[in-house]
PDB file of C-alpha atoms in Angstrom:
ATOM      1  CA  UNK A   1     -36.848 -51.723 -14.166  1.00  0.00           C
ATOM      2  CA  UNK A   2     -33.423 -50.129 -14.427  1.00  0.00           C
ATOM      3  CA  UNK A   3     -32.066 -48.312 -11.316  1.00  0.00           C
ATOM      4  CA  UNK A   4     -30.968 -44.935 -11.310  1.00  0.00           C
ATOM      5  CA  UNK A   5     -27.084 -44.507 -10.945  1.00  0.00           C
ATOM      6  CA  UNK A   6     -26.103 -42.366  -8.099  1.00  0.00           C
ATOM      7  CA  UNK A   7     -24.618 -39.129  -8.988  1.00  0.00           C
ATOM      8  CA  UNK A   8     -20.685 -39.216  -8.591  1.00  0.00           C
ATOM      9  CA  UNK A   9     -19.535 -36.930  -5.507  1.00  0.00           C
ATOM     10  CA  UNK A  10     -16.114 -35.843  -5.844  1.00  0.00           C
ATOM     11  CA  UNK A  11     -14.212 -34.373  -3.002  1.00  0.00           C
ATOM     12  CA  UNK A  12     -13.083 -30.939  -3.565  1.00  0.00           C
ATOM     13  CA  UNK A  13      -9.443 -30.693  -4.913  1.00  0.00           C
ATOM     14  CA  UNK A  14      -7.042 -29.363  -2.167  1.00  0.00           C
ATOM     15  CA  UNK A  15      -5.329 -26.177  -3.390  1.00  0.00           C
ATOM     16  CA  UNK A  16      -1.902 -26.567  -5.124  1.00  0.00           C
ATOM     17  CA  UNK A  17       1.272 -25.617  -3.012  1.00  0.00           C
ATOM     18  CA  UNK A  18       1.573 -22.679  -5.058  1.00  0.00           C
ATOM     19  CA  UNK A  19      -2.034 -21.712  -4.483  1.00  0.00           C
ATOM     20  CA  UNK A  20      -1.821 -22.174  -0.873  1.00  0.00           C
ATOM     21  CA  UNK A  21       1.431 -19.989  -0.552  1.00  0.00           C
ATOM     22  CA  UNK A  22      -0.324 -17.258  -2.736  1.00  0.00           C
ATOM     23  CA  UNK A  23      -3.156 -17.198  -0.455  1.00  0.00           C
ATOM     24  CA  UNK A  24      -0.988 -17.084   2.683  1.00  0.00           C
ATOM     25  CA  UNK A  25       1.233 -14.119   1.008  1.00  0.00           C
ATOM     26  CA  UNK A  26      -2.482 -12.320   0.392  1.00  0.00           C
ATOM     27  CA  UNK A  27      -3.415 -12.864   4.309  1.00  0.00           C
ATOM     28  CA  UNK A  28      -0.138 -11.492   5.374  1.00  0.00           C
ATOM     29  CA  UNK A  29      -0.395  -8.515   3.208  1.00  0.00           C
ATOM     30  CA  UNK A  30      -4.063  -7.928   4.584  1.00  0.00           C
ATOM     31  CA  UNK A  31      -2.637  -8.341   8.057  1.00  0.00           C
ATOM     32  CA  UNK A  32       0.324  -6.057   7.487  1.00  0.00           C
ATOM     33  CA  UNK A  33      -2.138  -3.233   6.515  1.00  0.00           C
ATOM     34  CA  UNK A  34      -4.504  -3.737   9.584  1.00  0.00           C
ATOM     35  CA  UNK A  35      -1.493  -3.847  11.819  1.00  0.00           C
ATOM     36  CA  UNK A  36      -0.079  -0.672  10.370  1.00  0.00           C
ATOM     37  CA  UNK A  37      -3.100   1.068  10.469  1.00  0.00           C
ATOM     38  CA  UNK A  38      -4.638  -0.187  13.794  1.00  0.00           C
ATOM     39  CA  UNK A  39      -1.646  -0.962  15.836  1.00  0.00           C
ATOM     40  CA  UNK A  40      -0.798  -4.598  16.959  1.00  0.00           C
ATOM     41  CA  UNK A  41      -2.286  -4.497  20.361  1.00  0.00           C
ATOM     42  CA  UNK A  42      -5.385  -3.168  19.256  1.00  0.00           C
ATOM     43  CA  UNK A  43      -5.709  -5.386  16.187  1.00  0.00           C
ATOM     44  CA  UNK A  44      -7.938  -8.705  16.627  1.00  0.00           C
ATOM     45  CA  UNK A  45      -7.812 -11.861  14.765  1.00  0.00           C
ATOM     46  CA  UNK A  46     -11.525 -10.905  13.796  1.00  0.00           C
ATOM     47  CA  UNK A  47     -10.756  -7.669  12.208  1.00  0.00           C
ATOM     48  CA  UNK A  48      -7.847  -9.466  10.258  1.00  0.00           C
ATOM     49  CA  UNK A  49     -10.282 -11.703   9.077  1.00  0.00           C
ATOM     50  CA  UNK A  50     -13.244  -9.360   8.219  1.00  0.00           C
ATOM     51  CA  UNK A  51     -10.586  -7.443   5.901  1.00  0.00           C
ATOM     52  CA  UNK A  52      -9.823 -10.566   4.298  1.00  0.00           C
ATOM     53  CA  UNK A  53     -13.388 -11.430   3.543  1.00  0.00           C
ATOM     54  CA  UNK A  54     -13.423 -14.781   5.874  1.00  0.00           C
ATOM     55  CA  UNK A  55     -14.551 -16.116   9.049  1.00  0.00           C
ATOM     56  CA  UNK A  56     -11.979 -15.662  11.994  1.00  0.00           C
ATOM     57  CA  UNK A  57     -11.804 -19.296  12.502  1.00  0.00           C
ATOM     58  CA  UNK A  58     -10.801 -19.918   8.764  1.00  0.00           C
ATOM     59  CA  UNK A  59      -7.807 -17.693   9.342  1.00  0.00           C
ATOM     60  CA  UNK A  60      -6.673 -20.305  11.861  1.00  0.00           C
ATOM     61  CA  UNK A  61      -6.353 -22.787   9.101  1.00  0.00           C
ATOM     62  CA  UNK A  62      -3.489 -20.696   8.029  1.00  0.00           C
ATOM     63  CA  UNK A  63      -1.902 -19.089  11.125  1.00  0.00           C
ATOM     64  CA  UNK A  64      -2.096 -20.370  14.593  1.00  0.00           C
ATOM     65  CA  UNK A  65      -2.026 -16.902  16.261  1.00  0.00           C
ATOM     66  CA  UNK A  66      -1.707 -12.931  15.311  1.00  0.00           C
ATOM     67  CA  UNK A  67       1.707 -13.069  16.860  1.00  0.00           C
ATOM     68  CA  UNK A  68       2.738 -15.730  14.140  1.00  0.00           C
ATOM     69  CA  UNK A  69       1.515 -13.520  11.378  1.00  0.00           C
ATOM     70  CA  UNK A  70       3.289 -10.409  12.663  1.00  0.00           C
ATOM     71  CA  UNK A  71       6.494 -12.504  13.361  1.00  0.00           C
ATOM     72  CA  UNK A  72       6.442 -13.806   9.630  1.00  0.00           C
ATOM     73  CA  UNK A  73       5.444 -10.255   8.308  1.00  0.00           C
ATOM     74  CA  UNK A  74       8.672  -8.498  10.018  1.00  0.00           C
ATOM     75  CA  UNK A  75      11.138 -11.686   9.486  1.00  0.00           C
ATOM     76  CA  UNK A  76      10.254 -11.445   5.568  1.00  0.00           C
ATOM     77  CA  UNK A  77      10.677  -7.919   5.518  1.00  0.00           C
ATOM     78  CA  UNK A  78      13.950  -7.815   7.342  1.00  0.00           C
ATOM     79  CA  UNK A  79      15.376 -10.952   5.568  1.00  0.00           C
ATOM     80  CA  UNK A  80      14.795  -9.191   2.230  1.00  0.00           C
ATOM     81  CA  UNK A  81      16.324  -5.785   3.736  1.00  0.00           C
ATOM     82  CA  UNK A  82      19.472  -7.589   4.762  1.00  0.00           C
ATOM     83  CA  UNK A  83      19.842  -9.598   1.547  1.00  0.00           C
ATOM     84  CA  UNK A  84      20.110  -6.177  -0.078  1.00  0.00           C
ATOM     85  CA  UNK A  85      22.269  -4.498   2.628  1.00  0.00           C
ATOM     86  CA  UNK A  86      24.813  -7.476   2.639  1.00  0.00           C
ATOM     87  CA  UNK A  87      24.983  -7.659  -1.112  1.00  0.00           C
ATOM     88  CA  UNK A  88      25.796  -3.550  -0.887  1.00  0.00           C
ATOM     89  CA  UNK A  89      28.357  -3.957   1.910  1.00  0.00           C
ATOM     90  CA  UNK A  90      30.104  -6.847   0.331  1.00  0.00           C
ATOM     91  CA  UNK A  91      30.384  -4.800  -3.125  1.00  0.00           C
ATOM     92  CA  UNK A  92      33.734  -2.928  -1.965  1.00  0.00           C
ATOM     93  CA  UNK A  93      32.122   0.362  -2.881  1.00  0.00           C
ATOM     94  CA  UNK A  94      33.564   3.696  -1.669  1.00  0.00           C
ATOM     95  CA  UNK A  95      31.719   5.289   1.352  1.00  0.00           C
ATOM     96  CA  UNK A  96      29.788   7.859  -0.734  1.00  0.00           C
ATOM     97  CA  UNK A  97      28.499   5.159  -3.072  1.00  0.00           C
ATOM     98  CA  UNK A  98      27.816   2.522  -0.245  1.00  0.00           C
ATOM     99  CA  UNK A  99      25.648   5.262   1.407  1.00  0.00           C
ATOM    100  CA  UNK A 100      23.789   5.982  -1.884  1.00  0.00           C
ATOM    101  CA  UNK A 101      23.115   2.374  -2.475  1.00  0.00           C
ATOM    102  CA  UNK A 102      21.876   1.555   1.216  1.00  0.00           C
ATOM    103  CA  UNK A 103      19.277   4.745   0.971  1.00  0.00           C
ATOM    104  CA  UNK A 104      18.222   3.280  -2.328  1.00  0.00           C
ATOM    105  CA  UNK A 105      17.996  -0.135  -1.204  1.00  0.00           C
ATOM    106  CA  UNK A 106      15.831   1.119   1.683  1.00  0.00           C
ATOM    107  CA  UNK A 107      13.383   2.726  -0.414  1.00  0.00           C
ATOM    108  CA  UNK A 108      12.936  -0.316  -2.276  1.00  0.00           C
ATOM    109  CA  UNK A 109      12.142  -2.169   0.797  1.00  0.00           C
ATOM    110  CA  UNK A 110       9.756   0.768   1.549  1.00  0.00           C
ATOM    111  CA  UNK A 111       8.096   0.076  -1.780  1.00  0.00           C
ATOM    112  CA  UNK A 112       7.904  -3.713  -1.209  1.00  0.00           C
ATOM    113  CA  UNK A 113       6.757  -3.794   2.408  1.00  0.00           C
ATOM    114  CA  UNK A 114       5.589  -0.275   3.176  1.00  0.00           C
ATOM    115  CA  UNK A 115       3.009  -1.677   5.889  1.00  0.00           C
ATOM    116  CA  UNK A 116       5.951  -3.683   7.470  1.00  0.00           C
ATOM    117  CA  UNK A 117       8.164  -1.039   7.697  1.00  0.00           C
ATOM    118  CA  UNK A 118       5.421   1.138   9.354  1.00  0.00           C
ATOM    119  CA  UNK A 119       4.940  -1.725  11.718  1.00  0.00           C
ATOM    120  CA  UNK A 120       8.498  -1.754  12.364  1.00  0.00           C
ATOM    121  CA  UNK A 121       8.771   1.860  13.149  1.00  0.00           C
ATOM    122  CA  UNK A 122       5.834   2.009  15.473  1.00  0.00           C
ATOM    123  CA  UNK A 123       6.234  -1.447  17.311  1.00  0.00           C
ATOM    124  CA  UNK A 124       9.781  -2.700  17.290  1.00  0.00           C
ATOM    125  CA  UNK A 125      11.020  -0.982  20.548  1.00  0.00           C
ATOM    126  CA  UNK A 126       7.960  -2.687  22.379  1.00  0.00           C
ATOM    127  CA  UNK A 127       8.045  -6.141  20.621  1.00  0.00           C
ATOM    128  CA  UNK A 128      11.786  -6.475  21.051  1.00  0.00           C
ATOM    129  CA  UNK A 129      11.517  -7.002  24.696  1.00  0.00           C
ATOM    130  CA  UNK A 130       9.644 -10.251  23.925  1.00  0.00           C
ATOM    131  CA  UNK A 131      11.793 -13.457  23.291  1.00  0.00           C
ATOM    132  CA  UNK A 132       9.848 -14.218  20.138  1.00  0.00           C
ATOM    133  CA  UNK A 133      10.745 -10.917  18.524  1.00  0.00           C
ATOM    134  CA  UNK A 134      14.395 -10.582  19.959  1.00  0.00           C
ATOM    135  CA  UNK A 135      15.566 -10.703  16.354  1.00  0.00           C
ATOM    136  CA  UNK A 136      14.279  -7.073  15.872  1.00  0.00           C
ATOM    137  CA  UNK A 137      16.922  -5.837  18.351  1.00  0.00           C
ATOM    138  CA  UNK A 138      19.616  -7.968  16.749  1.00  0.00           C
ATOM    139  CA  UNK A 139      18.646  -6.575  13.315  1.00  0.00           C
ATOM    140  CA  UNK A 140      18.797  -2.994  14.790  1.00  0.00           C
ATOM    141  CA  UNK A 141      22.552  -3.658  16.000  1.00  0.00           C
ATOM    142  CA  UNK A 142      23.400  -4.561  12.808  1.00  0.00           C
ATOM    143  CA  UNK A 143      21.657  -1.869  10.884  1.00  0.00           C
ATOM    144  CA  UNK A 144      23.442   0.752  13.325  1.00  0.00           C
ATOM    145  CA  UNK A 145      26.867  -0.848  12.806  1.00  0.00           C
ATOM    146  CA  UNK A 146      26.514  -0.800   9.000  1.00  0.00           C
ATOM    147  CA  UNK A 147      25.637   2.814   8.788  1.00  0.00           C
ATOM    148  CA  UNK A 148      27.877   4.179  11.389  1.00  0.00           C
ATOM    149  CA  UNK A 149      30.976   2.356   9.903  1.00  0.00           C
ATOM    150  CA  UNK A 150      29.917   3.601   6.447  1.00  0.00           C
ATOM    151  CA  UNK A 151      29.947   7.144   7.801  1.00  0.00           C
ATOM    152  CA  UNK A 152      33.384   6.813   9.687  1.00  0.00           C
ATOM    153  CA  UNK A 153      35.019   5.607   6.531  1.00  0.00           C
ATOM    154  CA  UNK A 154      33.676   8.598   4.830  1.00  0.00           C
ATOM    155  CA  UNK A 155      34.972  10.792   7.320  1.00  0.00           C
ATOM    156  CA  UNK A 156      38.557   8.761   7.665  1.00  0.00           C
ATOM    157  CA  UNK A 157      38.693   8.902   3.798  1.00  0.00           C
ATOM    158  CA  UNK A 158      37.866  12.684   3.799  1.00  0.00           C
ATOM    159  CA  UNK A 159      34.784  11.789   1.592  1.00  0.00           C
ATOM    160  CA  UNK A 160      32.433  13.497   4.384  1.00  0.00           C
ATOM    161  CA  UNK A 161      33.294  16.509   6.533  1.00  0.00           C
ATOM    162  CA  UNK A 162      35.845  16.014   9.512  1.00  0.00           C
ATOM    163  CA  UNK A 163      33.675  17.761  11.863  1.00  0.00           C
ATOM    164  CA  UNK A 164      30.498  15.347  11.048  1.00  0.00           C
ATOM    165  CA  UNK A 165      28.798  13.935  14.331  1.00  0.00           C
ATOM    166  CA  UNK A 166      28.482  10.336  12.710  1.00  0.00           C
ATOM    167  CA  UNK A 167      25.773   9.100  15.255  1.00  0.00           C
ATOM    168  CA  UNK A 168      24.036  12.321  14.726  1.00  0.00           C
ATOM    169  CA  UNK A 169      23.931  11.817  11.107  1.00  0.00           C
ATOM    170  CA  UNK A 170      22.975   8.110  11.223  1.00  0.00           C
ATOM    171  CA  UNK A 171      19.986   8.928  13.262  1.00  0.00           C
ATOM    172  CA  UNK A 172      18.965  11.751  10.854  1.00  0.00           C
ATOM    173  CA  UNK A 173      19.584   9.701   7.667  1.00  0.00           C
ATOM    174  CA  UNK A 174      17.744   6.649   9.278  1.00  0.00           C
ATOM    175  CA  UNK A 175      14.786   8.512  10.474  1.00  0.00           C
ATOM    176  CA  UNK A 176      14.449  10.559   7.330  1.00  0.00           C
ATOM    177  CA  UNK A 177      14.474   7.500   5.161  1.00  0.00           C
ATOM    178  CA  UNK A 178      12.124   5.211   7.251  1.00  0.00           C
ATOM    179  CA  UNK A 179       9.458   7.928   8.138  1.00  0.00           C
ATOM    180  CA  UNK A 180       8.664   7.727   4.411  1.00  0.00           C
ATOM    181  CA  UNK A 181       6.692   4.650   5.101  1.00  0.00           C
ATOM    182  CA  UNK A 182       3.929   6.673   6.470  1.00  0.00           C
ATOM    183  CA  UNK A 183       3.138   8.820   3.236  1.00  0.00           C
ATOM    184  CA  UNK A 184       4.708   6.576   0.529  1.00  0.00           C
ATOM    185  CA  UNK A 185       2.342   4.659  -1.687  1.00  0.00           C
ATOM    186  CA  UNK A 186       3.634   2.001  -4.289  1.00  0.00           C
ATOM    187  CA  UNK A 187       2.602   2.897  -7.764  1.00  0.00           C
ATOM    188  CA  UNK A 188       2.763   6.587  -7.182  1.00  0.00           C
ATOM    189  CA  UNK A 189       4.266   9.411  -9.287  1.00  0.00           C
ATOM    190  CA  UNK A 190       7.959   8.724  -8.311  1.00  0.00           C
ATOM    191  CA  UNK A 191       9.687   5.271  -8.235  1.00  0.00           C
ATOM    192  CA  UNK A 192      11.631   4.224  -5.062  1.00  0.00           C
ATOM    193  CA  UNK A 193      15.013   5.116  -7.029  1.00  0.00           C
ATOM    194  CA  UNK A 194      13.822   8.575  -7.845  1.00  0.00           C
ATOM    195  CA  UNK A 195      12.745   9.362  -4.064  1.00  0.00           C
ATOM    196  CA  UNK A 196      16.101   7.957  -3.132  1.00  0.00           C
ATOM    197  CA  UNK A 197      17.953  10.097  -5.403  1.00  0.00           C
ATOM    198  CA  UNK A 198      16.208  13.236  -4.337  1.00  0.00           C
ATOM    199  CA  UNK A 199      16.671  12.557  -0.592  1.00  0.00           C
ATOM    200  CA  UNK A 200      20.366  11.669  -1.361  1.00  0.00           C
ATOM    201  CA  UNK A 201      20.667  15.047  -3.152  1.00  0.00           C
ATOM    202  CA  UNK A 202      19.567  16.887   0.011  1.00  0.00           C
ATOM    203  CA  UNK A 203      21.671  14.797   2.415  1.00  0.00           C
ATOM    204  CA  UNK A 204      24.941  14.520   0.686  1.00  0.00           C
ATOM    205  CA  UNK A 205      24.991  18.301  -0.169  1.00  0.00           C
ATOM    206  CA  UNK A 206      24.999  18.861   3.484  1.00  0.00           C
ATOM    207  CA  UNK A 207      28.020  16.328   4.549  1.00  0.00           C
ATOM    208  CA  UNK A 208      30.084  15.902   1.503  1.00  0.00           C
ATOM    209  CA  UNK A 209      33.371  17.882   1.523  1.00  0.00           C
ATOM    210  CA  UNK A 210      33.166  21.007  -0.177  1.00  0.00           C
ATOM    211  CA  UNK A 211      35.733  21.333  -3.217  1.00  0.00           C
TER     212      UNK A 211
END
C-alpha cells in the first residue's frame, strides 16, 4: 500500500533588505507622529505599537528602545536639513538670496518631516542635556551661526537695513518658520515653496533697504 507523502513545509521567507528598510521607515513615521502628538515622555512603546497595529514585543525586533527610535527620527531630519543648508551656504549667493533659499529649504523639511520638526521644537531643549542627544545642541549652534552670518552680511552689504538687530531678526524668522510645523499638513492647498514665498514677502518687506 503506497504511503502518503508528507506535505512539504517551507520556512517563511525573510523580508528583503528593501522591504525591511521600508517597514522600519514606516514604524519611525508612526513613532514620530505619536511623539509629536503625545510628547516624548508620555509616549510608551506600547502606544507606538498600538498605532502601528502590532504587539509591543514585535516592535523590539526593529528597535531596542523608544530612545533609539527618537534619535533616528531626529538625526534623519537634521541630516537632511543640513544637506540642504550646506548646499545653499556653499552656492555663493548674496545675503538676500541665501536667506530666501534657507527659508525655502526649511519649509521643504517641514513638508518632509513635519512630525520630527514638531518634536524638535518641543523637546530639543530638554533632550540636549542628555549625552545621547548632544547632537541637537551642536546643530542649534550651527543653525544660529548660519542665519546670523547671513543677516550680518546683508547689513554689511547694505542689502538689509543698517539699524537691523540681527539677533532679534534671527529669532523672529526662526520661530516664524518652524512654528509652521504645528499647523502644516503635507499635500495641502499650498506647496512648501509657495508658503516660503508668502513668508519671505512679509519678512523681507520689513528688513530690506527701501529704495
